Amino acid sequence: MTAFIMPAYRSDDKRAFFIPVIFYVIAMSEERTIMRIQDLKIDNTSFGRAKMLVDIRPYYNYAENSKDIEGYKYKVLLPAHKMDSLEVKIAGAKLLELADGEYPMIDFEGLEAKAYVIDGKAVITATAKNIRVISNQNKA
């Protein structure tokens, strides 16, 4: 049931029926076109070209009570963003080994990032197709 204030018109005015209906349709169409943060595309160049790889760990597929490794999460620091971190998932086998005390500068191929809101906070999730080392000179 929809309630709205209907303007008063004389009975011979043909617009009396149509104006409230048009208003209602416009209001409904605007409500359905609200932009969701999940629909926004993030420009991957905004992360900067080089990213410092600091951790690699598996992520799992928990379907049907099995704990199979589905791929790996590569945690990187972003020098272009005051060393904020980003975890990027790549499905499949582990593509790099990270030696203790070494933090190579890497880049991702096919990087796609999306934003979500979870518990009132913006969260960025990212996936990629491949990873490659740019420089291996960063050591702790």
Coordinates of C-alpha atoms in Angstrom, one line a residue:
M1 CA 0.0 0.0 0.0
T2 CA 1.3 3.4 -1.0
A3 CA 0.3 6.6 0.8
F4 CA 1.0 10.1 -0.5
I5 CA -0.7 13.5 -0.5
M6 CA -2.9 13.9 -3.5
P7 CA -3.6 17.5 -4.7
A8 CA -7.2 18.5 -4.9
Y9 CA -8.6 19.1 -8.4
R10 CA -12.0 19.9 -9.8
S11 CA -13.8 16.8 -11.0
D12 CA -13.6 17.9 -14.7
D13 CA -9.8 18.3 -14.6
K14 CA -8.3 15.3 -16.5
R15 CA -4.9 15.7 -14.8
A16 CA -6.2 14.8 -11.4
F17 CA -5.7 11.1 -11.9
F18 CA -2.4 11.2 -13.8
I19 CA -0.2 13.6 -11.8
P20 CA -0.1 11.4 -8.6
V21 CA 0.7 8.3 -10.7
I22 CA 3.5 9.9 -12.6
F23 CA 5.0 11.2 -9.3
Y24 CA 4.8 7.7 -7.8
V25 CA 6.6 6.1 -10.8
I26 CA 9.4 8.7 -10.7
A27 CA 9.9 8.3 -7.0
M28 CA 10.1 4.4 -7.4
S29 CA 12.6 4.6 -10.3
E30 CA 14.9 7.0 -8.3
E31 CA 14.8 4.6 -5.4
R32 CA 15.9 1.6 -7.5
T33 CA 18.8 3.4 -9.1
I34 CA 20.7 4.2 -5.9
M35 CA 24.4 3.6 -6.4
R36 CA 25.9 0.8 -4.3
I37 CA 29.6 1.0 -3.3
Q38 CA 30.0 -2.6 -4.4
D39 CA 29.2 -1.5 -8.0
L40 CA 32.0 1.0 -8.2
K41 CA 35.2 0.1 -10.1
I42 CA 38.5 1.0 -8.5
D43 CA 41.2 2.4 -10.8
N44 CA 44.1 0.0 -10.2
T45 CA 46.7 2.6 -11.1
S46 CA 45.7 4.4 -7.9
F47 CA 47.5 1.8 -5.9
G48 CA 50.8 2.7 -7.5
R49 CA 53.0 0.5 -9.8
A50 CA 55.2 -1.1 -7.2
K51 CA 54.0 -2.8 -4.1
M52 CA 56.1 -4.4 -1.3
L53 CA 55.3 -8.0 -0.7
V54 CA 55.3 -8.8 3.1
D55 CA 53.3 -12.0 3.5
I56 CA 51.9 -15.0 1.7
R57 CA 49.3 -17.3 3.1
P58 CA 46.7 -19.8 1.8
Y59 CA 43.0 -19.2 1.6
Y60 CA 40.6 -22.2 1.7
N61 CA 37.5 -23.5 0.2
Y62 CA 35.2 -24.8 3.0
A63 CA 32.6 -26.4 0.7
E64 CA 31.2 -29.8 1.8
N65 CA 33.2 -29.9 5.1
S66 CA 36.5 -30.1 3.2
K67 CA 39.4 -27.6 3.9
D68 CA 41.0 -27.5 0.4
I69 CA 43.5 -24.7 -0.5
E70 CA 41.8 -22.6 -3.2
G71 CA 44.7 -20.2 -3.7
Y72 CA 46.9 -17.7 -1.9
K73 CA 46.6 -14.3 -0.4
Y74 CA 49.6 -11.9 -1.1
K75 CA 49.8 -9.1 1.5
V76 CA 51.4 -6.0 0.1
L77 CA 52.3 -2.6 1.4
L78 CA 51.5 0.4 -0.8
P79 CA 54.2 3.0 -0.9
A80 CA 51.9 5.4 -2.8
H81 CA 49.5 5.2 0.2
K82 CA 51.8 5.7 3.2
M83 CA 52.4 1.9 3.4
D84 CA 48.7 0.9 3.8
S85 CA 48.3 -2.8 3.3
L86 CA 46.2 -4.7 0.8
E87 CA 45.6 -8.5 0.5
V88 CA 45.3 -9.8 -3.1
K89 CA 43.9 -13.3 -3.7
I90 CA 45.2 -15.3 -6.6
A91 CA 43.5 -18.7 -7.2
G92 CA 45.6 -21.8 -7.7
A93 CA 49.2 -22.7 -6.8
K94 CA 51.6 -20.6 -4.9
L95 CA 53.4 -18.4 -7.4
L96 CA 56.2 -16.9 -5.2
E97 CA 58.3 -17.9 -2.2
L98 CA 59.0 -15.2 0.3
A99 CA 62.4 -15.7 2.1
D100 CA 62.8 -14.4 5.7
G101 CA 63.8 -10.8 5.8
E102 CA 63.2 -10.2 2.1
Y103 CA 60.5 -7.9 0.9
P104 CA 60.5 -7.7 -2.9
M105 CA 58.7 -5.0 -4.9
I106 CA 56.1 -6.7 -7.0
D107 CA 53.3 -5.9 -9.4
F108 CA 50.1 -7.8 -10.2
E109 CA 48.7 -8.8 -13.6
G110 CA 44.9 -8.6 -14.0
L111 CA 44.4 -6.8 -10.7
E112 CA 40.7 -6.1 -9.9
A113 CA 39.6 -4.4 -6.7
K114 CA 36.2 -3.7 -5.2
A115 CA 35.0 -1.8 -2.2
Y116 CA 32.5 -2.9 0.4
V117 CA 31.1 -1.6 3.6
I118 CA 31.2 -4.0 6.5
D119 CA 30.1 -2.9 10.0
G120 CA 30.2 0.7 8.8
K121 CA 33.8 0.6 7.6
A122 CA 35.0 0.6 4.0
V123 CA 36.9 -2.5 3.0
I124 CA 38.7 -3.2 -0.2
T125 CA 39.0 -6.7 -1.6
A126 CA 41.3 -7.6 -4.5
T127 CA 42.0 -10.5 -6.8
A128 CA 44.6 -10.9 -9.6
K129 CA 45.6 -13.4 -12.2
N130 CA 49.4 -13.3 -11.7
I131 CA 52.2 -11.7 -9.7
R132 CA 55.7 -10.7 -10.8
V133 CA 58.8 -9.4 -9.1
I134 CA 60.0 -6.0 -10.1
S135 CA 62.9 -5.6 -7.7
N136 CA 64.3 -7.9 -5.0
Q137 CA 66.6 -5.4 -3.2
N138 CA 64.5 -4.7 -0.1
K139 CA 65.9 -6.6 2.9
A140 CA 65.2 -6.2 6.6

